[in-house]
Amino acid sequence: MTGTEPAVHIDTTRPHPARVYDWYLGGKDNYPVDEALGRQIMAIDSGAPRAARSNRWFMQRATRHLAGAAGIRQFLDIGTGIPTEPNLHQIAQSYAPDTRVVYVDNDPIVLRHAEALLRGTPEGVTEYAQADAREPGVILEQAARVLDFDRPIALSLIALLHFVADADGAYDLVDTLVGALAPGSCLVLSCMTADFEPENVREGIERYAAGGVTLVARSHAEVSRFFKGLDLVDPGIVSVRDWRPDLARDEEPLGDGPVSLYGGVAFKP
């Protein structure tokens, strides 16, 4: 999959969520337009970088649980973003070198960095597919070239679904993807919420909209709908900073303040 797609122009005139997220994390793979939006958000909520780090650490803790205690050996990560170490495949393959991982994103700059940086173990497979999250059929077709859908797969939708409105089929998207998975597979998901800081989140959504980026904040009940029919792992759907802190490795103190992202992990019966 990697490297087979035609070259695509990188638009540096409009902010892109993956690059703004990279700026929050202190990365260098972003442009002035991304930094400008990031700074606007920080003027509203100085905790935005804290949320980005918390979300990244949630992914790492969830991957440790699934690769370790749960023994999952296949991962499908949609909405990958710009690679930031440790990446999902590095964690998963540290538990089992033969783990197979497929990353999916639609941003050309993510593709460029993925090709350069996403190197897995010789025993396993680490691949990248360029596809839009709103096209689950395309994603599943490409992922099936690497992953065995008759065996359990961990589907990772980290900080993705708040960029997909209900009208654009957010719930149908998850239903289609989970429906294609074998029993014993799991869903790892984090999603923005306004439950903790409604005013800050509302203003942040308006700033993103002004930059041409749609954001959707969902309540606990609305996030729970994504897990319908699945068996949630304790502690259920909680702020990402509170999900299994016992699995933390090298996480820096976050300081006070809420993190406006819900996260959860659930298995398909």
PDB file of C-alpha atoms in Angstrom:
ATOM      1  CA  MET A   1       0.000   0.000   0.000  1.00  0.00           C
ATOM      2  CA  THR A   2       2.678   2.474   0.962  1.00  0.00           C
ATOM      3  CA  GLY A   3       4.031   4.543  -1.889  1.00  0.00           C
ATOM      4  CA  THR A   4       1.529   3.373  -4.496  1.00  0.00           C
ATOM      5  CA  GLU A   5      -0.688   6.467  -4.421  1.00  0.00           C
ATOM      6  CA  PRO A   6      -0.084   9.433  -6.752  1.00  0.00           C
ATOM      7  CA  ALA A   7       1.624  12.523  -5.393  1.00  0.00           C
ATOM      8  CA  VAL A   8      -0.807  14.988  -3.852  1.00  0.00           C
ATOM      9  CA  HIS A   9      -0.306  18.689  -3.285  1.00  0.00           C
ATOM     10  CA  ILE A  10       0.064  19.678   0.371  1.00  0.00           C
ATOM     11  CA  ASP A  11      -2.212  22.642   1.082  1.00  0.00           C
ATOM     12  CA  THR A  12      -0.390  25.002   3.422  1.00  0.00           C
ATOM     13  CA  THR A  13      -2.968  27.776   3.145  1.00  0.00           C
ATOM     14  CA  ARG A  14      -5.485  26.128   5.472  1.00  0.00           C
ATOM     15  CA  PRO A  15      -4.926  24.462   8.858  1.00  0.00           C
ATOM     16  CA  HIS A  16      -5.084  20.690   9.018  1.00  0.00           C
ATOM     17  CA  PRO A  17      -6.080  18.876  12.251  1.00  0.00           C
ATOM     18  CA  ALA A  18      -3.100  16.488  12.115  1.00  0.00           C
ATOM     19  CA  ARG A  19      -0.645  19.364  11.811  1.00  0.00           C
ATOM     20  CA  VAL A  20      -2.325  21.464  14.536  1.00  0.00           C
ATOM     21  CA  TYR A  21      -2.166  18.382  16.772  1.00  0.00           C
ATOM     22  CA  ASP A  22       1.526  18.015  15.926  1.00  0.00           C
ATOM     23  CA  TRP A  23       2.056  21.652  16.974  1.00  0.00           C
ATOM     24  CA  TYR A  24       0.289  21.024  20.295  1.00  0.00           C
ATOM     25  CA  LEU A  25       2.683  18.120  20.899  1.00  0.00           C
ATOM     26  CA  GLY A  26       5.697  20.321  20.219  1.00  0.00           C
ATOM     27  CA  GLY A  27       6.394  18.789  16.813  1.00  0.00           C
ATOM     28  CA  LYS A  28       7.954  20.508  13.813  1.00  0.00           C
ATOM     29  CA  ASP A  29       5.833  19.032  11.036  1.00  0.00           C
ATOM     30  CA  ASN A  30       3.372  21.890  10.776  1.00  0.00           C
ATOM     31  CA  TYR A  31       3.016  25.221   9.006  1.00  0.00           C
ATOM     32  CA  PRO A  32       2.372  28.814  10.143  1.00  0.00           C
ATOM     33  CA  VAL A  33      -1.334  28.453   9.410  1.00  0.00           C
ATOM     34  CA  ASP A  34      -1.490  25.455  11.774  1.00  0.00           C
ATOM     35  CA  GLU A  35       0.425  27.260  14.494  1.00  0.00           C
ATOM     36  CA  ALA A  36      -1.836  30.287  14.115  1.00  0.00           C
ATOM     37  CA  LEU A  37      -4.942  28.208  14.766  1.00  0.00           C
ATOM     38  CA  GLY A  38      -3.230  26.412  17.642  1.00  0.00           C
ATOM     39  CA  ARG A  39      -2.373  29.721  19.269  1.00  0.00           C
ATOM     40  CA  GLN A  40      -5.947  30.950  18.838  1.00  0.00           C
ATOM     41  CA  ILE A  41      -7.209  27.851  20.629  1.00  0.00           C
ATOM     42  CA  MET A  42      -4.637  28.258  23.395  1.00  0.00           C
ATOM     43  CA  ALA A  43      -5.807  31.836  23.918  1.00  0.00           C
ATOM     44  CA  ILE A  44      -9.182  30.328  24.773  1.00  0.00           C
ATOM     45  CA  ASP A  45      -7.946  27.218  26.553  1.00  0.00           C
ATOM     46  CA  SER A  46      -4.316  26.975  27.607  1.00  0.00           C
ATOM     47  CA  GLY A  47      -4.916  23.287  28.329  1.00  0.00           C
ATOM     48  CA  ALA A  48      -5.098  22.279  24.648  1.00  0.00           C
ATOM     49  CA  PRO A  49      -1.534  20.843  24.629  1.00  0.00           C
ATOM     50  CA  ARG A  50      -2.392  19.004  27.849  1.00  0.00           C
ATOM     51  CA  ALA A  51      -5.356  17.406  26.092  1.00  0.00           C
ATOM     52  CA  ALA A  52      -3.196  16.433  23.114  1.00  0.00           C
ATOM     53  CA  ARG A  53      -0.616  14.761  25.355  1.00  0.00           C
ATOM     54  CA  SER A  54      -3.322  13.041  27.411  1.00  0.00           C
ATOM     55  CA  ASN A  55      -4.897  11.697  24.255  1.00  0.00           C
ATOM     56  CA  ARG A  56      -1.560  10.398  22.986  1.00  0.00           C
ATOM     57  CA  TRP A  57      -0.860   8.695  26.296  1.00  0.00           C
ATOM     58  CA  PHE A  58      -4.331   7.128  26.281  1.00  0.00           C
ATOM     59  CA  MET A  59      -3.486   5.505  22.938  1.00  0.00           C
ATOM     60  CA  GLN A  60      -0.241   4.182  24.375  1.00  0.00           C
ATOM     61  CA  ARG A  61      -1.899   2.761  27.514  1.00  0.00           C
ATOM     62  CA  ALA A  62      -4.696   1.163  25.508  1.00  0.00           C
ATOM     63  CA  THR A  63      -2.188  -0.428  23.132  1.00  0.00           C
ATOM     64  CA  ARG A  64      -0.196  -1.847  26.059  1.00  0.00           C
ATOM     65  CA  HIS A  65      -3.353  -3.403  27.462  1.00  0.00           C
ATOM     66  CA  LEU A  66      -4.419  -4.904  24.146  1.00  0.00           C
ATOM     67  CA  ALA A  67      -1.006  -6.148  23.033  1.00  0.00           C
ATOM     68  CA  GLY A  68      -0.131  -7.340  26.523  1.00  0.00           C
ATOM     69  CA  ALA A  69      -3.001  -8.707  28.589  1.00  0.00           C
ATOM     70  CA  ALA A  70      -5.421  -9.171  25.686  1.00  0.00           C
ATOM     71  CA  GLY A  71      -2.926 -10.672  23.230  1.00  0.00           C
ATOM     72  CA  ILE A  72      -4.119  -8.740  20.178  1.00  0.00           C
ATOM     73  CA  ARG A  73      -1.738  -9.142  17.233  1.00  0.00           C
ATOM     74  CA  GLN A  74      -3.442  -7.005  14.568  1.00  0.00           C
ATOM     75  CA  PHE A  75      -4.158  -3.263  14.690  1.00  0.00           C
ATOM     76  CA  LEU A  76      -6.008  -0.931  12.336  1.00  0.00           C
ATOM     77  CA  ASP A  77      -5.369   2.712  13.255  1.00  0.00           C
ATOM     78  CA  ILE A  78      -7.540   5.219  11.363  1.00  0.00           C
ATOM     79  CA  GLY A  79      -6.731   8.911  11.557  1.00  0.00           C
ATOM     80  CA  THR A  80      -3.122   8.193  12.369  1.00  0.00           C
ATOM     81  CA  GLY A  81      -1.726  11.704  12.284  1.00  0.00           C
ATOM     82  CA  ILE A  82       1.927  12.645  12.012  1.00  0.00           C
ATOM     83  CA  PRO A  83       4.126   9.953  13.602  1.00  0.00           C
ATOM     84  CA  THR A  84       5.161  10.707  17.189  1.00  0.00           C
ATOM     85  CA  GLU A  85       7.263   8.189  19.106  1.00  0.00           C
ATOM     86  CA  PRO A  86       6.463   5.830  20.587  1.00  0.00           C
ATOM     87  CA  ASN A  87       4.024   4.969  17.817  1.00  0.00           C
ATOM     88  CA  LEU A  88       1.327   2.337  18.131  1.00  0.00           C
ATOM     89  CA  HIS A  89       3.282  -0.265  16.146  1.00  0.00           C
ATOM     90  CA  GLN A  90       6.388   0.230  18.287  1.00  0.00           C
ATOM     91  CA  ILE A  91       4.426  -0.494  21.448  1.00  0.00           C
ATOM     92  CA  ALA A  92       2.488  -3.427  20.001  1.00  0.00           C
ATOM     93  CA  GLN A  93       5.542  -5.038  18.385  1.00  0.00           C
ATOM     94  CA  SER A  94       7.519  -4.693  21.616  1.00  0.00           C
ATOM     95  CA  TYR A  95       5.074  -7.251  23.067  1.00  0.00           C
ATOM     96  CA  ALA A  96       4.948  -9.451  19.960  1.00  0.00           C
ATOM     97  CA  PRO A  97       7.349  -8.709  17.074  1.00  0.00           C
ATOM     98  CA  ASP A  98       5.068 -10.454  14.566  1.00  0.00           C
ATOM     99  CA  THR A  99       2.221  -7.964  15.142  1.00  0.00           C
ATOM    100  CA  ARG A 100       0.659  -6.535  11.986  1.00  0.00           C
ATOM    101  CA  VAL A 101      -0.339  -2.852  11.899  1.00  0.00           C
ATOM    102  CA  VAL A 102      -2.102  -0.764   9.259  1.00  0.00           C
ATOM    103  CA  TYR A 103      -2.197   3.014   9.621  1.00  0.00           C
ATOM    104  CA  VAL A 104      -4.764   5.069   7.687  1.00  0.00           C
ATOM    105  CA  ASP A 105      -4.852   8.821   7.066  1.00  0.00           C
ATOM    106  CA  ASN A 106      -5.754  11.149   4.206  1.00  0.00           C
ATOM    107  CA  ASP A 107      -3.215  13.954   4.665  1.00  0.00           C
ATOM    108  CA  PRO A 108      -0.307  13.902   2.178  1.00  0.00           C
ATOM    109  CA  ILE A 109       2.122  15.266   4.780  1.00  0.00           C
ATOM    110  CA  VAL A 110       1.198  12.355   7.072  1.00  0.00           C
ATOM    111  CA  LEU A 111       1.879   9.958   4.189  1.00  0.00           C
ATOM    112  CA  ARG A 112       5.260  11.547   3.564  1.00  0.00           C
ATOM    113  CA  HIS A 113       6.326  11.158   7.188  1.00  0.00           C
ATOM    114  CA  ALA A 114       4.780   7.712   7.519  1.00  0.00           C
ATOM    115  CA  GLU A 115       6.836   6.413   4.618  1.00  0.00           C
ATOM    116  CA  ALA A 116       9.983   7.773   6.238  1.00  0.00           C
ATOM    117  CA  LEU A 117       9.366   6.912   9.879  1.00  0.00           C
ATOM    118  CA  LEU A 118       6.947   4.017  10.292  1.00  0.00           C
ATOM    119  CA  ARG A 119       9.397   1.143  10.316  1.00  0.00           C
ATOM    120  CA  GLY A 120       8.357  -2.029  12.097  1.00  0.00           C
ATOM    121  CA  THR A 121      10.054  -5.241  13.098  1.00  0.00           C
ATOM    122  CA  PRO A 122      11.289  -7.737  10.475  1.00  0.00           C
ATOM    123  CA  GLU A 123       8.885 -10.338  11.880  1.00  0.00           C
ATOM    124  CA  GLY A 124       5.813  -8.098  11.693  1.00  0.00           C
ATOM    125  CA  VAL A 125       4.173  -5.809   9.160  1.00  0.00           C
ATOM    126  CA  THR A 126       3.716  -2.051   9.378  1.00  0.00           C
ATOM    127  CA  GLU A 127       1.850  -0.512   6.454  1.00  0.00           C
ATOM    128  CA  TYR A 128       0.225   2.811   5.636  1.00  0.00           C
ATOM    129  CA  ALA A 129      -2.906   3.393   3.544  1.00  0.00           C
ATOM    130  CA  GLN A 130      -3.986   6.786   2.266  1.00  0.00           C
ATOM    131  CA  ALA A 131      -7.768   6.917   2.539  1.00  0.00           C
ATOM    132  CA  ASP A 132     -10.533   9.132   3.879  1.00  0.00           C
ATOM    133  CA  ALA A 133     -12.078   8.036   7.170  1.00  0.00           C
ATOM    134  CA  ARG A 134     -15.513   8.593   5.648  1.00  0.00           C
ATOM    135  CA  GLU A 135     -14.898   5.790   3.145  1.00  0.00           C
ATOM    136  CA  PRO A 136     -14.908   2.643   5.303  1.00  0.00           C
ATOM    137  CA  GLY A 137     -15.250   0.362   2.290  1.00  0.00           C
ATOM    138  CA  VAL A 138     -11.995   1.651   0.824  1.00  0.00           C
ATOM    139  CA  ILE A 139     -10.270   1.362   4.199  1.00  0.00           C
ATOM    140  CA  LEU A 140     -11.419  -2.205   4.745  1.00  0.00           C
ATOM    141  CA  GLU A 141     -10.386  -3.238   1.235  1.00  0.00           C
ATOM    142  CA  GLN A 142      -6.879  -1.848   1.674  1.00  0.00           C
ATOM    143  CA  ALA A 143      -6.484  -3.152   5.228  1.00  0.00           C
ATOM    144  CA  ALA A 144      -7.505  -6.659   4.145  1.00  0.00           C
ATOM    145  CA  ARG A 145      -4.311  -6.864   2.076  1.00  0.00           C
ATOM    146  CA  VAL A 146      -2.363  -6.964   5.346  1.00  0.00           C
ATOM    147  CA  LEU A 147      -4.776  -7.950   8.120  1.00  0.00           C
ATOM    148  CA  ASP A 148      -6.714 -11.199   8.524  1.00  0.00           C
ATOM    149  CA  PHE A 149     -10.320 -10.182   9.230  1.00  0.00           C
ATOM    150  CA  ASP A 150     -11.136 -13.700  10.389  1.00  0.00           C
ATOM    151  CA  ARG A 151      -8.932 -13.052  13.446  1.00  0.00           C
ATOM    152  CA  PRO A 152      -9.249 -10.360  16.157  1.00  0.00           C
ATOM    153  CA  ILE A 153      -8.227  -6.834  15.208  1.00  0.00           C
ATOM    154  CA  ALA A 154      -7.927  -3.750  17.389  1.00  0.00           C
ATOM    155  CA  LEU A 155      -9.658  -0.851  15.642  1.00  0.00           C
ATOM    156  CA  SER A 156      -8.177   2.444  16.822  1.00  0.00           C
ATOM    157  CA  LEU A 157     -10.154   5.665  16.288  1.00  0.00           C
ATOM    158  CA  ILE A 158      -8.148   8.109  18.353  1.00  0.00           C
ATOM    159  CA  ALA A 159      -9.333  11.741  18.289  1.00  0.00           C
ATOM    160  CA  LEU A 160     -10.963  11.116  14.924  1.00  0.00           C
ATOM    161  CA  LEU A 161     -14.730  11.131  15.312  1.00  0.00           C
ATOM    162  CA  HIS A 162     -15.052  14.712  16.500  1.00  0.00           C
ATOM    163  CA  PHE A 163     -14.078  15.618  12.935  1.00  0.00           C
ATOM    164  CA  VAL A 164     -17.027  13.604  11.575  1.00  0.00           C
ATOM    165  CA  ALA A 165     -20.479  15.114  12.078  1.00  0.00           C
ATOM    166  CA  ASP A 166     -23.547  12.984  12.754  1.00  0.00           C
ATOM    167  CA  ALA A 167     -24.918  14.160   9.389  1.00  0.00           C
ATOM    168  CA  ASP A 168     -21.790  12.744   7.724  1.00  0.00           C
ATOM    169  CA  GLY A 169     -22.484   9.316   9.192  1.00  0.00           C
ATOM    170  CA  ALA A 170     -20.216   9.111  12.232  1.00  0.00           C
ATOM    171  CA  TYR A 171     -22.220   6.307  13.847  1.00  0.00           C
ATOM    172  CA  ASP A 172     -22.693   4.441  10.569  1.00  0.00           C
ATOM    173  CA  LEU A 173     -18.940   4.655  10.000  1.00  0.00           C
ATOM    174  CA  VAL A 174     -18.182   2.949  13.310  1.00  0.00           C
ATOM    175  CA  ASP A 175     -20.941   0.370  12.798  1.00  0.00           C
ATOM    176  CA  THR A 176     -19.529  -0.546   9.375  1.00  0.00           C
ATOM    177  CA  LEU A 177     -15.963  -0.868  10.616  1.00  0.00           C
ATOM    178  CA  VAL A 178     -16.840  -2.828  13.765  1.00  0.00           C
ATOM    179  CA  GLY A 179     -19.250  -4.970  11.775  1.00  0.00           C
ATOM    180  CA  ALA A 180     -16.381  -6.151   9.571  1.00  0.00           C
ATOM    181  CA  LEU A 181     -14.332  -7.332  12.561  1.00  0.00           C
ATOM    182  CA  ALA A 182     -14.195 -10.866  13.937  1.00  0.00           C
ATOM    183  CA  PRO A 183     -15.439 -11.713  17.451  1.00  0.00           C
ATOM    184  CA  GLY A 184     -12.740 -10.939  20.005  1.00  0.00           C
ATOM    185  CA  SER A 185     -11.806  -7.749  18.167  1.00  0.00           C
ATOM    186  CA  CYS A 186     -11.929  -4.431  19.966  1.00  0.00           C
ATOM    187  CA  LEU A 187     -12.621  -0.745  19.519  1.00  0.00           C
ATOM    188  CA  VAL A 188     -10.332   1.935  20.977  1.00  0.00           C
ATOM    189  CA  LEU A 189     -11.882   5.366  20.722  1.00  0.00           C
ATOM    190  CA  SER A 190     -11.408   8.895  22.009  1.00  0.00           C
ATOM    191  CA  CYS A 191     -13.678  11.798  21.218  1.00  0.00           C
ATOM    192  CA  MET A 192     -14.003  15.441  22.215  1.00  0.00           C
ATOM    193  CA  THR A 193     -16.666  16.453  24.713  1.00  0.00           C
ATOM    194  CA  ALA A 194     -18.067  19.679  26.108  1.00  0.00           C
ATOM    195  CA  ASP A 195     -19.144  17.987  29.345  1.00  0.00           C
ATOM    196  CA  PHE A 196     -16.223  19.380  31.359  1.00  0.00           C
ATOM    197  CA  GLU A 197     -15.583  22.841  29.876  1.00  0.00           C
ATOM    198  CA  PRO A 198     -18.603  23.766  27.750  1.00  0.00           C
ATOM    199  CA  GLU A 199     -17.728  27.413  27.102  1.00  0.00           C
ATOM    200  CA  ASN A 200     -14.090  26.794  26.183  1.00  0.00           C
ATOM    201  CA  VAL A 201     -15.040  23.925  23.888  1.00  0.00           C
ATOM    202  CA  ARG A 202     -17.772  25.980  22.204  1.00  0.00           C
ATOM    203  CA  GLU A 203     -15.328  28.804  21.480  1.00  0.00           C
ATOM    204  CA  GLY A 204     -12.728  26.325  20.238  1.00  0.00           C
ATOM    205  CA  ILE A 205     -15.240  24.797  17.826  1.00  0.00           C
ATOM    206  CA  GLU A 206     -15.984  28.280  16.456  1.00  0.00           C
ATOM    207  CA  ARG A 207     -12.265  29.007  15.901  1.00  0.00           C
ATOM    208  CA  TYR A 208     -11.768  25.700  14.098  1.00  0.00           C
ATOM    209  CA  ALA A 209     -14.840  26.418  11.958  1.00  0.00           C
ATOM    210  CA  ALA A 210     -13.378  29.794  11.005  1.00  0.00           C
ATOM    211  CA  GLY A 211     -10.298  27.900   9.808  1.00  0.00           C
ATOM    212  CA  GLY A 212     -12.439  25.568   7.724  1.00  0.00           C
ATOM    213  CA  VAL A 213     -12.333  22.607  10.121  1.00  0.00           C
ATOM    214  CA  THR A 214     -15.534  21.001  11.431  1.00  0.00           C
ATOM    215  CA  LEU A 215     -15.518  19.859  15.047  1.00  0.00           C
ATOM    216  CA  VAL A 216     -18.252  18.049  16.973  1.00  0.00           C
ATOM    217  CA  ALA A 217     -18.337  17.755  20.767  1.00  0.00           C
ATOM    218  CA  ARG A 218     -20.317  14.785  22.096  1.00  0.00           C
ATOM    219  CA  SER A 219     -21.767  14.054  25.508  1.00  0.00           C
ATOM    220  CA  HIS A 220     -21.017  10.909  27.497  1.00  0.00           C
ATOM    221  CA  ALA A 221     -24.272   9.376  26.265  1.00  0.00           C
ATOM    222  CA  GLU A 222     -23.442  10.241  22.657  1.00  0.00           C
ATOM    223  CA  VAL A 223     -19.949   8.743  22.923  1.00  0.00           C
ATOM    224  CA  SER A 224     -21.470   5.645  24.525  1.00  0.00           C
ATOM    225  CA  ARG A 225     -23.489   5.053  21.346  1.00  0.00           C
ATOM    226  CA  PHE A 226     -20.277   4.252  19.486  1.00  0.00           C
ATOM    227  CA  PHE A 227     -19.783   1.279  21.814  1.00  0.00           C
ATOM    228  CA  LYS A 228     -23.301  -0.135  21.397  1.00  0.00           C
ATOM    229  CA  GLY A 229     -23.239  -3.927  21.510  1.00  0.00           C
ATOM    230  CA  LEU A 230     -19.633  -4.080  22.742  1.00  0.00           C
ATOM    231  CA  ASP A 231     -18.236  -5.068  26.136  1.00  0.00           C
ATOM    232  CA  LEU A 232     -16.446  -2.126  27.728  1.00  0.00           C
ATOM    233  CA  VAL A 233     -13.187  -2.653  29.587  1.00  0.00           C
ATOM    234  CA  ASP A 234     -12.981  -1.094  33.056  1.00  0.00           C
ATOM    235  CA  PRO A 235     -13.111   1.803  33.865  1.00  0.00           C
ATOM    236  CA  GLY A 236     -15.535   2.320  30.981  1.00  0.00           C
ATOM    237  CA  ILE A 237     -15.847   5.644  29.166  1.00  0.00           C
ATOM    238  CA  VAL A 238     -13.912   8.276  31.103  1.00  0.00           C
ATOM    239  CA  SER A 239     -11.701  11.283  30.476  1.00  0.00           C
ATOM    240  CA  VAL A 240      -8.649   9.981  28.630  1.00  0.00           C
ATOM    241  CA  ARG A 241      -6.385  11.130  31.457  1.00  0.00           C
ATOM    242  CA  ASP A 242      -8.221   8.761  33.832  1.00  0.00           C
ATOM    243  CA  TRP A 243      -8.159   5.606  31.699  1.00  0.00           C
ATOM    244  CA  ARG A 244      -5.914   2.946  33.296  1.00  0.00           C
ATOM    245  CA  PRO A 245      -3.173   5.176  34.742  1.00  0.00           C
ATOM    246  CA  ASP A 246      -1.532   1.973  36.018  1.00  0.00           C
ATOM    247  CA  LEU A 247      -0.381   1.348  32.431  1.00  0.00           C
ATOM    248  CA  ALA A 248       1.426   4.690  32.167  1.00  0.00           C
ATOM    249  CA  ARG A 249       5.070   4.794  31.073  1.00  0.00           C
ATOM    250  CA  ASP A 250       7.185   7.958  31.128  1.00  0.00           C
ATOM    251  CA  GLU A 251       4.190  10.309  31.286  1.00  0.00           C
ATOM    252  CA  GLU A 252       4.937  13.823  32.467  1.00  0.00           C
ATOM    253  CA  PRO A 253       2.781  15.499  35.133  1.00  0.00           C
ATOM    254  CA  LEU A 254      -0.159  17.205  33.468  1.00  0.00           C
ATOM    255  CA  GLY A 255      -1.054  19.687  36.161  1.00  0.00           C
ATOM    256  CA  ASP A 256      -4.562  20.653  37.142  1.00  0.00           C
ATOM    257  CA  GLY A 257      -7.471  21.085  34.800  1.00  0.00           C
ATOM    258  CA  PRO A 258      -9.852  18.817  32.931  1.00  0.00           C
ATOM    259  CA  VAL A 259      -9.162  17.088  29.637  1.00  0.00           C
ATOM    260  CA  SER A 260     -12.155  17.402  27.319  1.00  0.00           C
ATOM    261  CA  LEU A 261     -11.809  14.030  25.635  1.00  0.00           C
ATOM    262  CA  TYR A 262     -13.638  10.839  26.495  1.00  0.00           C
ATOM    263  CA  GLY A 263     -11.907   7.535  25.887  1.00  0.00           C
ATOM    264  CA  GLY A 264     -12.864   3.904  26.081  1.00  0.00           C
ATOM    265  CA  VAL A 265     -11.910   0.383  25.014  1.00  0.00           C
ATOM    266  CA  ALA A 266     -14.432  -2.353  24.288  1.00  0.00           C
ATOM    267  CA  PHE A 267     -14.451  -5.893  22.884  1.00  0.00           C
ATOM    268  CA  LYS A 268     -16.745  -7.394  20.284  1.00  0.00           C
ATOM    269  CA  PRO A 269     -18.493 -10.493  21.706  1.00  0.00           C
TER     270      PRO A 269
END
